[in-house]
Amino acid sequence: MTKGFYNLTSGILSQSRRLDTVANNMTNLSTSGYKAEQYTDSTFQEVLISRVGNKDKSSPTVIGEESYILAPSQLYVDYSQGSLEETGLTLDFAIEGDGFFAIQTAQGVEYTRSGSFSLDGRVLGADGQPIYLATDRIRADQAGNLYTEGGGYVGRLGLYAFADNGQLERNESGLFGANGQAPAPSQAKLHWKWVENANVDMLQEMSDMMTAQRALQSAAQVLKLYDGVLTKATTELGRL
């Protein structure tokens, strides 16, 4: 019976992690360039269940298989394209296709799909150097070339791609680390005065949330029953 405690407890922990992932996705629904996360879990290897005698255990009989506790498997990031929205703001850029902007941070160069920039000199150009703008009154083309209102060339936004986006690592800041991969120039299309919306499917997230909540509540109720039965059995044995 005690195995039930392990199974139910692991189920509660797994569904709690799934709810955390859903909550994070829903929180970032309005974050430009955000990529939704998907939580997956797996069971331990299935084992054979055998029936043995009370005294003679030399001839066990296989009666079936059983999977043990759930364990976290992997947190996947969905890199699919989000919808594009026109903002009219001169420091807004959206990527259509496979690519990332490069940002200089205290931890080094990190990458993002969010193109809502400010005049802080953190965005890197195609040459890997920060782009410094004195004003937001600029013009840009689809290649990412930036010009002043008078036509003076300022620089070119860097767009970078990776051989395997699945190897990127999302940091606490929400930006992605290359995780040892070397970036290559991206051929993605750039939209000026647009942003890419989060690719979160609100209806799917709500459905996942309700499913996880029901599974969590069911596991908690059965765990309470297990606790009551085990407590009663222990009490009864104590009286013998």
Coordinates of N, CA and C in Angstrom, one line a residue, residues 6-234:
Y6 N 3.9 7.0 -2.9 CA 5.0 7.5 -3.8 C 4.3 7.8 -5.1
N7 N 3.5 7.0 -5.6 CA 2.8 7.3 -6.9 C 2.0 8.6 -6.9
L8 N 1.2 8.7 -5.8 CA 0.3 9.9 -5.7 C 1.1 11.1 -5.5
T9 N 2.1 11.1 -4.6 CA 2.9 12.2 -4.3 C 3.7 12.7 -5.5
S10 N 4.2 11.8 -6.3 CA 4.9 12.2 -7.6 C 3.9 12.8 -8.5
G11 N 2.7 12.3 -8.6 CA 1.7 12.9 -9.4 C 1.3 14.3 -9.0
I12 N 1.2 14.5 -7.7 CA 1.0 15.9 -7.2 C 2.1 16.8 -7.6
L13 N 3.3 16.4 -7.4 CA 4.5 17.3 -7.8 C 4.5 17.5 -9.2
S14 N 4.2 16.5 -10.1 CA 4.3 16.7 -11.5 C 3.2 17.7 -12.0
Q15 N 2.0 17.5 -11.5 CA 0.9 18.4 -11.9 C 1.1 19.8 -11.4
S16 N 1.8 20.0 -10.2 CA 2.1 21.3 -9.7 C 3.1 22.0 -10.6
R17 N 4.1 21.2 -11.1 CA 5.1 21.8 -12.1 C 4.4 22.2 -13.4
R18 N 3.5 21.4 -13.8 CA 2.7 21.7 -15.0 C 1.9 23.0 -14.8
L19 N 1.3 23.1 -13.7 CA 0.5 24.4 -13.4 C 1.5 25.6 -13.4
D20 N 2.7 25.4 -12.8 CA 3.6 26.5 -12.8 C 4.0 26.9 -14.2
T21 N 4.2 25.9 -15.1 CA 4.5 26.2 -16.5 C 3.4 27.0 -17.2
V22 N 2.2 26.5 -17.0 CA 1.0 27.1 -17.6 C 0.8 28.6 -17.1
A23 N 1.0 28.8 -15.8 CA 0.9 30.1 -15.2 C 2.0 31.0 -15.8
N24 N 3.2 30.5 -16.0 CA 4.2 31.4 -16.6 C 3.9 31.8 -18.0
N25 N 3.3 30.8 -18.8 CA 2.9 31.1 -20.2 C 1.8 32.2 -20.2
M26 N 0.8 32.0 -19.3 CA -0.3 33.0 -19.3 C 0.2 34.3 -18.8
T27 N 1.1 34.4 -17.9 CA 1.6 35.7 -17.4 C 2.3 36.4 -18.5
N28 N 3.0 35.7 -19.4 CA 3.7 36.3 -20.5 C 3.0 36.5 -21.8
L29 N 1.7 36.3 -21.7 CA 0.8 36.4 -22.9 C 1.0 37.7 -23.7
S30 N 1.3 38.8 -23.0 CA 1.5 40.1 -23.6 C 2.9 40.5 -23.8
T31 N 3.8 39.6 -23.5 CA 5.3 39.9 -23.6 C 5.7 39.6 -25.1
S32 N 6.1 40.7 -25.7 CA 6.5 40.5 -27.2 C 7.7 39.6 -27.3
G33 N 7.6 38.7 -28.3 CA 8.6 37.8 -28.6 C 8.7 36.6 -27.7
Y34 N 7.8 36.5 -26.7 CA 7.9 35.3 -25.8 C 7.5 34.0 -26.5
K35 N 8.3 33.0 -26.1 CA 8.0 31.6 -26.6 C 7.5 30.7 -25.5
A36 N 6.4 30.1 -25.8 CA 5.7 29.3 -24.8 C 6.6 28.1 -24.4
E37 N 6.4 27.7 -23.1 CA 7.1 26.5 -22.6 C 6.1 25.3 -22.5
Q38 N 6.6 24.1 -22.7 CA 5.8 22.9 -22.5 C 6.5 21.9 -21.6
Y39 N 5.8 21.6 -20.5 CA 6.3 20.7 -19.5 C 6.0 19.2 -19.9
T40 N 7.0 18.3 -19.8 CA 6.8 16.9 -20.0 C 7.3 16.1 -18.8
D41 N 6.7 15.0 -18.5 CA 7.2 14.1 -17.5 C 7.3 12.7 -18.0
S42 N 7.9 11.8 -17.3 CA 8.0 10.4 -17.7 C 7.9 9.5 -16.5
T43 N 7.6 8.3 -16.7 CA 7.6 7.3 -15.6 C 8.9 6.5 -15.5
F44 N 9.2 6.0 -14.3 CA 10.3 5.2 -14.2 C 10.1 3.9 -15.0
Q45 N 11.1 3.1 -15.3 CA 11.0 1.9 -16.1 C 10.0 1.0 -15.4
E46 N 9.1 0.4 -16.3 CA 8.2 -0.6 -15.8 C 8.8 -1.8 -15.3
V47 N 8.3 -2.4 -14.2 CA 8.8 -3.6 -13.6 C 7.7 -4.7 -13.5
L48 N 8.2 -5.9 -13.5 CA 7.3 -7.0 -13.4 C 6.8 -7.2 -12.0
I49 N 5.5 -7.5 -11.8 CA 4.9 -7.8 -10.5 C 4.6 -9.3 -10.5
S50 N 5.2 -9.9 -9.4 CA 5.0 -11.4 -9.3 C 4.3 -11.7 -8.0
R51 N 3.6 -12.9 -8.0 CA 3.0 -13.4 -6.7 C 3.9 -14.5 -6.2
V52 N 4.2 -14.4 -4.9 CA 5.0 -15.5 -4.3 C 4.2 -16.1 -3.1
G53 N 4.6 -17.2 -2.7 CA 3.9 -17.9 -1.5 C 4.4 -17.3 -0.2
N54 N 3.7 -17.6 0.9 CA 4.1 -17.1 2.2 C 5.4 -17.7 2.7
K55 N 5.5 -19.0 2.4 CA 6.7 -19.8 2.8 C 7.6 -20.2 1.7
D56 N 7.0 -20.8 0.7 CA 7.8 -21.3 -0.5 C 7.8 -20.2 -1.5
K57 N 8.9 -19.5 -1.7 CA 9.0 -18.4 -2.7 C 9.8 -18.8 -3.9
S58 N 10.0 -20.1 -4.1 CA 10.9 -20.5 -5.2 C 10.2 -20.5 -6.5
S59 N 8.9 -20.4 -6.6 CA 8.2 -20.4 -7.9 C 7.3 -19.2 -8.0
P60 N 7.8 -18.0 -8.2 CA 6.9 -16.8 -8.3 C 6.2 -16.8 -9.7
T61 N 4.9 -16.3 -9.6 CA 4.1 -16.2 -10.8 C 3.9 -14.8 -11.2
V62 N 4.3 -14.5 -12.5 CA 4.2 -13.1 -13.0 C 2.7 -12.8 -13.2
I63 N 2.3 -11.7 -12.6 CA 0.8 -11.3 -12.7 C 0.6 -9.9 -13.5
G64 N 1.7 -9.3 -13.9 CA 1.5 -8.1 -14.6 C 2.8 -7.1 -14.5
E65 N 2.6 -5.9 -15.0 CA 3.6 -4.9 -14.9 C 3.1 -3.7 -14.2
E66 N 4.1 -2.9 -13.7 CA 3.7 -1.7 -13.0 C 4.7 -0.6 -13.2
S67 N 4.2 0.6 -13.4 CA 5.1 1.8 -13.6 C 5.2 2.5 -12.2
Y68 N 6.4 2.9 -11.9 CA 6.6 3.6 -10.6 C 6.4 5.1 -10.8
I69 N 7.0 5.9 -10.0 CA 6.6 7.3 -9.9 C 6.9 8.1 -11.2
L70 N 6.2 9.2 -11.3 CA 6.5 10.2 -12.4 C 7.7 11.0 -12.0
A71 N 8.4 11.4 -13.0 CA 9.6 12.2 -12.8 C 9.7 13.3 -13.9
P72 N 10.1 14.5 -13.6 CA 10.2 15.5 -14.7 C 11.1 15.0 -15.8
S73 N 10.7 15.2 -17.1 CA 11.5 14.8 -18.2 C 12.2 16.0 -18.8
Q74 N 11.5 17.0 -19.3 CA 12.1 18.1 -20.0 C 11.1 19.2 -20.1
L75 N 11.7 20.5 -20.1 CA 10.9 21.6 -20.3 C 11.2 22.1 -21.7
Y76 N 10.3 22.0 -22.6 CA 10.5 22.3 -24.0 C 10.0 23.8 -24.3
V77 N 10.7 24.5 -25.2 CA 10.4 25.8 -25.6 C 9.8 25.7 -27.0
D78 N 8.6 26.2 -27.2 CA 8.0 26.2 -28.6 C 8.5 27.5 -29.3
Y79 N 9.4 27.3 -30.3 CA 9.9 28.4 -31.1 C 9.1 28.8 -32.3
S80 N 7.9 28.3 -32.4 CA 7.1 28.7 -33.6 C 6.8 30.2 -33.7
Q81 N 6.5 30.6 -34.9 CA 6.3 32.0 -35.1 C 5.1 32.6 -34.4
G82 N 5.2 33.7 -33.8 CA 4.1 34.4 -33.2 C 3.5 35.4 -34.2
S83 N 2.3 35.8 -34.0 CA 1.7 36.8 -34.9 C 2.4 38.1 -34.8
L84 N 2.4 38.9 -35.9 CA 3.0 40.2 -36.0 C 2.0 41.3 -35.8
E85 N 2.4 42.3 -35.1 CA 1.5 43.4 -34.8 C 2.2 44.8 -35.1
E86 N 1.5 45.6 -35.8 CA 2.1 46.9 -36.1 C 1.9 47.9 -35.0
T87 N 3.0 48.6 -34.6 CA 2.9 49.5 -33.4 C 3.1 51.0 -33.8
G88 N 3.9 51.2 -34.9 CA 4.2 52.5 -35.4 C 5.3 53.1 -34.6
L89 N 5.9 52.4 -33.7 CA 7.1 52.9 -32.9 C 8.4 52.7 -33.6
T90 N 9.2 53.7 -33.7 CA 10.4 53.6 -34.5 C 11.5 52.6 -33.9
L91 N 11.4 52.3 -32.6 CA 12.4 51.4 -32.1 C 11.8 49.9 -31.9
D92 N 10.7 49.7 -32.6 CA 10.1 48.3 -32.6 C 10.5 47.6 -33.9
F93 N 10.9 46.3 -33.7 CA 11.3 45.5 -34.8 C 10.7 44.1 -34.5
A94 N 10.3 43.4 -35.6 CA 9.8 42.0 -35.5 C 10.5 41.1 -36.5
I95 N 10.8 39.9 -36.1 CA 11.5 39.0 -36.9 C 10.4 38.0 -37.5
E96 N 10.5 37.8 -38.8 CA 9.6 36.8 -39.5 C 10.5 35.7 -40.0
G97 N 10.5 34.6 -39.4 CA 11.4 33.5 -39.7 C 12.3 33.1 -38.6
D98 N 13.3 32.4 -38.8 CA 14.2 31.8 -37.8 C 15.3 32.8 -37.5
G99 N 15.3 33.4 -36.3 CA 16.4 34.3 -36.0 C 16.2 34.9 -34.6
F100 N 17.3 35.6 -34.1 CA 17.2 36.2 -32.8 C 18.0 37.5 -32.9
F101 N 17.6 38.5 -32.0 CA 18.4 39.7 -31.8 C 19.4 39.3 -30.7
A102 N 20.6 40.0 -30.8 CA 21.7 39.8 -29.8 C 21.7 40.9 -28.8
I103 N 21.7 40.7 -27.6 CA 21.7 41.7 -26.5 C 23.0 41.5 -25.6
Q104 N 23.7 42.6 -25.4 CA 24.8 42.6 -24.5 C 24.3 42.7 -23.0
T105 N 24.6 41.7 -22.2 CA 24.2 41.8 -20.8 C 25.4 41.6 -19.9
A106 N 25.2 41.6 -18.6 CA 26.2 41.4 -17.6 C 26.8 40.0 -17.7
Q107 N 26.0 39.1 -18.2 CA 26.4 37.7 -18.3 C 27.0 37.4 -19.7
G108 N 27.1 38.4 -20.5 CA 27.6 38.2 -21.8 C 26.6 38.4 -22.9
V109 N 26.8 37.9 -24.1 CA 25.8 38.1 -25.1 C 24.7 37.0 -25.0
E110 N 23.4 37.5 -25.0 CA 22.2 36.7 -24.9 C 21.3 37.0 -26.1
Y111 N 20.3 36.2 -26.3 CA 19.5 36.4 -27.5 C 18.0 36.4 -27.2
T112 N 17.3 37.1 -28.0 CA 15.8 37.3 -27.8 C 15.1 37.5 -29.1
R113 N 13.8 37.2 -29.0 CA 12.9 37.5 -30.2 C 12.2 38.8 -30.0
S114 N 12.3 39.4 -28.8 CA 11.6 40.6 -28.5 C 12.3 41.8 -29.1
G115 N 11.7 42.5 -30.0 CA 12.3 43.6 -30.7 C 11.8 45.0 -30.2
S116 N 11.3 45.1 -29.0 CA 10.9 46.4 -28.4 C 12.1 47.0 -27.7
F117 N 12.8 47.8 -28.4 CA 14.1 48.3 -27.9 C 14.0 49.7 -27.3
S118 N 15.1 50.1 -26.7 CA 15.2 51.5 -26.1 C 16.6 52.0 -26.4
L119 N 16.8 53.2 -26.0 CA 18.1 53.9 -26.3 C 19.1 53.5 -25.2
D120 N 19.5 52.3 -25.1 CA 20.4 51.9 -24.0 C 21.7 51.3 -24.5
G121 N 21.9 51.1 -25.8 CA 23.2 50.6 -26.3 C 23.4 49.2 -26.0
R122 N 22.4 48.4 -25.7 CA 22.6 47.0 -25.4 C 22.4 46.1 -26.6
V123 N 21.8 46.6 -27.7 CA 21.5 45.8 -28.9 C 22.7 45.8 -29.8
L124 N 23.1 44.6 -30.2 CA 24.3 44.4 -31.0 C 24.0 44.5 -32.5
G125 N 24.9 45.0 -33.3 CA 24.7 45.1 -34.7 C 25.2 43.8 -35.4
A126 N 25.2 43.8 -36.7 CA 25.7 42.7 -37.5 C 27.1 42.4 -37.3
D127 N 27.9 43.5 -36.9 CA 29.3 43.3 -36.7 C 29.6 42.9 -35.2
G128 N 28.6 42.6 -34.4 CA 28.8 42.2 -33.1 C 29.1 43.3 -32.1
Q129 N 29.0 44.5 -32.5 CA 29.3 45.7 -31.6 C 27.9 46.4 -31.3
P130 N 27.9 47.0 -30.1 CA 26.6 47.7 -29.7 C 26.3 48.8 -30.6
I131 N 25.0 49.0 -30.8 CA 24.5 50.1 -31.7 C 24.1 51.3 -30.7
Y132 N 24.7 52.4 -30.9 CA 24.3 53.6 -30.1 C 23.5 54.6 -30.9
L133 N 22.3 54.9 -30.4 CA 21.5 55.9 -31.1 C 21.3 57.1 -30.1
A134 N 21.4 58.3 -30.7 CA 21.2 59.5 -29.9 C 19.7 59.9 -29.9
T135 N 18.9 59.3 -30.7 CA 17.5 59.7 -30.8 C 16.7 58.5 -31.4
D136 N 15.4 58.5 -31.1 CA 14.6 57.4 -31.7 C 14.0 57.8 -33.0
R137 N 14.4 59.0 -33.5 CA 13.9 59.4 -34.8 C 14.8 58.9 -35.9
I138 N 14.5 57.6 -36.3 CA 15.3 56.9 -37.3 C 14.5 56.3 -38.3
R139 N 15.1 55.7 -39.3 CA 14.4 55.0 -40.4 C 15.2 53.6 -40.5
A140 N 14.5 52.6 -41.0 CA 15.1 51.3 -41.1 C 14.5 50.6 -42.3
D141 N 15.2 49.6 -42.9 CA 14.7 48.8 -44.0 C 14.6 47.4 -43.6
Q142 N 14.2 46.5 -44.5 CA 13.9 45.1 -44.1 C 15.2 44.3 -43.8
A143 N 16.3 44.9 -44.2 CA 17.6 44.2 -43.9 C 18.2 44.6 -42.6
G144 N 17.5 45.6 -41.9 CA 17.9 46.0 -40.6 C 18.9 47.1 -40.6
N145 N 19.1 47.8 -41.7 CA 20.0 49.0 -41.8 C 19.2 50.1 -41.2
L146 N 20.0 50.9 -40.3 CA 19.4 52.0 -39.6 C 20.0 53.3 -40.1
Y147 N 19.1 54.3 -40.3 CA 19.5 55.6 -40.8 C 18.9 56.7 -39.9
T148 N 19.6 57.8 -39.9 CA 19.0 59.0 -39.2 C 18.0 59.6 -40.2
E149 N 17.2 60.6 -39.6 CA 16.2 61.2 -40.4 C 16.8 61.9 -41.6
G150 N 18.1 62.4 -41.5 CA 18.7 63.0 -42.6 C 19.4 62.1 -43.6
G151 N 19.3 60.8 -43.3 CA 19.8 59.8 -44.3 C 21.1 59.2 -43.9
G152 N 21.7 59.7 -42.8 CA 23.0 59.2 -42.3 C 22.9 57.7 -41.8
Y153 N 23.9 56.9 -42.3 CA 23.9 55.5 -41.9 C 24.4 55.4 -40.4
V154 N 23.6 54.6 -39.6 CA 24.0 54.4 -38.2 C 24.6 53.0 -38.0
G155 N 24.0 52.0 -38.6 CA 24.5 50.7 -38.4 C 23.4 49.7 -38.9
R156 N 23.7 48.4 -38.6 CA 22.7 47.4 -39.1 C 22.5 46.4 -37.9
L157 N 21.2 46.2 -37.6 CA 20.8 45.3 -36.6 C 21.3 43.9 -36.9
G158 N 21.8 43.2 -35.9 CA 22.3 41.8 -36.0 C 21.2 40.8 -35.9
L159 N 21.0 39.9 -36.8 CA 20.1 38.8 -36.7 C 20.9 37.5 -36.8
Y160 N 20.6 36.7 -35.8 CA 21.4 35.5 -35.7 C 20.6 34.2 -35.6
A161 N 21.1 33.2 -36.1 CA 20.4 31.9 -36.1 C 21.3 30.8 -35.6
F162 N 20.7 29.7 -35.1 CA 21.5 28.6 -34.5 C 21.1 27.3 -35.2
A163 N 22.0 26.4 -35.2 CA 21.8 25.1 -35.9 C 20.7 24.3 -35.2
D164 N 20.5 24.5 -33.8 CA 19.5 23.7 -33.1 C 19.0 24.6 -32.0
N165 N 17.8 25.2 -32.2 CA 17.2 26.1 -31.2 C 16.9 25.3 -29.9
G166 N 16.7 24.0 -30.0 CA 16.5 23.2 -28.8 C 17.6 23.2 -27.8
Q167 N 18.8 23.5 -28.3 CA 20.0 23.6 -27.4 C 20.1 24.9 -26.6
L168 N 19.3 25.9 -27.0 CA 19.4 27.2 -26.3 C 18.8 27.0 -24.9
E169 N 19.3 27.9 -24.0 CA 18.9 27.8 -22.6 C 18.3 29.1 -22.2
R170 N 17.0 29.1 -21.8 CA 16.4 30.3 -21.3 C 16.9 30.6 -19.9
N171 N 17.3 31.9 -19.7 CA 17.9 32.3 -18.4 C 16.8 33.0 -17.6
E172 N 17.1 33.3 -16.4 CA 16.2 33.9 -15.5 C 15.7 35.3 -16.0
S173 N 16.5 35.9 -16.8 CA 16.1 37.2 -17.4 C 15.1 37.0 -18.5
G174 N 14.8 35.8 -19.0 CA 13.9 35.6 -20.1 C 14.6 35.6 -21.4
L175 N 15.9 35.9 -21.4 CA 16.7 35.9 -22.6 C 17.3 34.5 -22.8
F176 N 17.8 34.2 -24.0 CA 18.3 32.8 -24.3 C 19.9 32.9 -24.4
G177 N 20.5 31.9 -23.7 CA 21.9 31.7 -23.8 C 22.2 30.7 -24.9
A178 N 23.4 30.9 -25.6 CA 23.7 30.1 -26.8 C 24.1 28.7 -26.4
N179 N 24.5 28.5 -25.1 CA 24.8 27.2 -24.6 C 25.9 26.5 -25.4
G180 N 26.9 27.3 -25.8 CA 28.0 26.7 -26.5 C 27.9 26.7 -28.0
Q181 N 26.7 27.0 -28.5 CA 26.6 27.1 -30.0 C 27.1 28.4 -30.6
A182 N 27.6 28.3 -31.8 CA 28.1 29.5 -32.5 C 27.0 30.0 -33.3
P183 N 26.6 31.3 -33.2 CA 25.6 31.9 -34.0 C 26.0 32.1 -35.4
A184 N 25.1 32.1 -36.3 CA 25.3 32.4 -37.7 C 24.4 33.5 -38.2
P185 N 24.7 34.2 -39.2 CA 23.8 35.3 -39.7 C 22.5 34.7 -40.1
S186 N 21.4 35.3 -39.7 CA 20.1 34.8 -40.1 C 19.6 35.5 -41.4
Q187 N 18.8 34.8 -42.2 CA 18.2 35.3 -43.4 C 16.8 35.7 -43.2
A188 N 16.3 35.8 -41.9 CA 14.9 36.1 -41.6 C 14.6 37.5 -42.1
K189 N 13.3 37.7 -42.3 CA 12.8 39.0 -42.7 C 12.5 39.9 -41.5
L190 N 12.9 41.2 -41.6 CA 12.8 42.1 -40.5 C 11.7 43.1 -40.8
H191 N 10.8 43.3 -39.8 CA 9.7 44.3 -40.0 C 9.9 45.5 -39.0
W192 N 10.0 46.7 -39.6 CA 10.2 47.9 -38.8 C 8.9 48.4 -38.3
K193 N 8.8 48.9 -37.1 CA 7.6 49.4 -36.5 C 6.5 48.3 -36.2
W194 N 7.0 47.1 -36.1 CA 6.2 46.0 -35.8 C 6.8 45.2 -34.6
V195 N 6.0 44.4 -33.9 CA 6.5 43.5 -32.9 C 5.9 42.1 -33.1
E196 N 6.6 41.1 -32.7 CA 6.1 39.8 -32.7 C 5.4 39.5 -31.3
N197 N 4.2 39.1 -31.4 CA 3.4 38.7 -30.2 C 3.9 37.4 -29.6
A198 N 3.6 37.1 -28.4 CA 3.9 35.8 -27.8 C 3.1 34.7 -28.6
N199 N 3.7 33.6 -28.7 CA 3.0 32.5 -29.4 C 2.2 31.6 -28.5
V200 N 1.8 32.2 -27.4 CA 1.0 31.4 -26.4 C -0.5 31.3 -26.9
D201 N -1.0 30.0 -26.9 CA -2.3 29.7 -27.2 C -3.2 29.8 -26.0
M202 N -3.9 30.9 -25.8 CA -4.6 31.1 -24.5 C -5.6 29.9 -24.2
L203 N -6.4 29.5 -25.3 CA -7.4 28.4 -25.1 C -6.7 27.1 -24.7
Q204 N -5.6 26.8 -25.3 CA -4.8 25.6 -25.0 C -4.3 25.6 -23.6
E205 N -3.8 26.8 -23.2 CA -3.3 27.0 -21.8 C -4.4 26.8 -20.8
M206 N -5.5 27.4 -21.0 CA -6.7 27.2 -20.1 C -7.1 25.8 -20.0
S207 N -7.1 25.1 -21.1 CA -7.5 23.6 -21.1 C -6.4 22.8 -20.3
D208 N -5.2 23.1 -20.5 CA -4.1 22.4 -19.8 C -4.2 22.7 -18.3
M209 N -4.5 24.0 -18.0 CA -4.7 24.3 -16.6 C -5.8 23.6 -15.9
M210 N -6.9 23.5 -16.5 CA -8.1 22.7 -15.9 C -7.8 21.2 -15.8
T211 N -7.1 20.7 -16.8 CA -6.7 19.3 -16.8 C -5.8 19.0 -15.6
A212 N -4.8 19.9 -15.4 CA -3.8 19.7 -14.4 C -4.4 19.9 -13.0
Q213 N -5.3 20.8 -12.9 CA -6.0 21.1 -11.6 C -6.8 19.9 -11.2
R214 N -7.6 19.3 -12.1 CA -8.4 18.2 -11.8 C -7.5 17.0 -11.4
A215 N -6.5 16.7 -12.1 CA -5.6 15.6 -11.8 C -4.9 15.9 -10.4
L216 N -4.6 17.1 -10.1 CA -4.0 17.4 -8.8 C -5.0 17.2 -7.7
Q217 N -6.2 17.7 -7.9 CA -7.3 17.5 -6.9 C -7.6 16.0 -6.6
S218 N -7.7 15.2 -7.7 CA -7.9 13.8 -7.6 C -6.8 13.1 -6.8
A219 N -5.6 13.4 -7.2 CA -4.5 12.8 -6.5 C -4.5 13.1 -5.0
A220 N -4.8 14.4 -4.7 CA -4.8 14.8 -3.3 C -5.9 14.1 -2.5
Q221 N -7.1 13.9 -3.1 CA -8.2 13.2 -2.4 C -7.9 11.8 -2.2
V222 N -7.3 11.1 -3.2 CA -6.9 9.7 -3.0 C -5.8 9.5 -2.0
L223 N -4.9 10.5 -2.0 CA -3.8 10.4 -1.0 C -4.4 10.6 0.4
K224 N -5.4 11.4 0.6 CA -6.0 11.5 1.9 C -6.7 10.2 2.3
L225 N -7.3 9.5 1.3 CA -7.9 8.2 1.6 C -6.9 7.2 2.0
Y226 N -5.8 7.2 1.3 CA -4.7 6.3 1.6 C -4.2 6.5 3.1
D227 N -4.0 7.8 3.4 CA -3.6 8.1 4.7 C -4.5 7.7 5.8
G228 N -5.8 7.8 5.5 CA -6.8 7.3 6.5 C -6.8 5.8 6.7
V229 N -6.7 5.1 5.5 CA -6.7 3.6 5.6 C -5.5 3.2 6.3
L230 N -4.3 3.7 6.0 CA -3.1 3.3 6.6 C -3.1 3.6 8.1
T231 N -3.6 4.8 8.5 CA -3.7 5.1 9.9 C -4.6 4.2 10.7
K232 N -5.7 3.8 10.1 CA -6.6 2.9 10.7 C -6.0 1.5 10.8
A233 N -5.3 1.0 9.8 CA -4.6 -0.3 9.8 C -3.6 -0.3 10.9
T234 N -2.8 0.8 11.0 CA -1.8 0.9 12.1 C -2.4 0.8 13.5

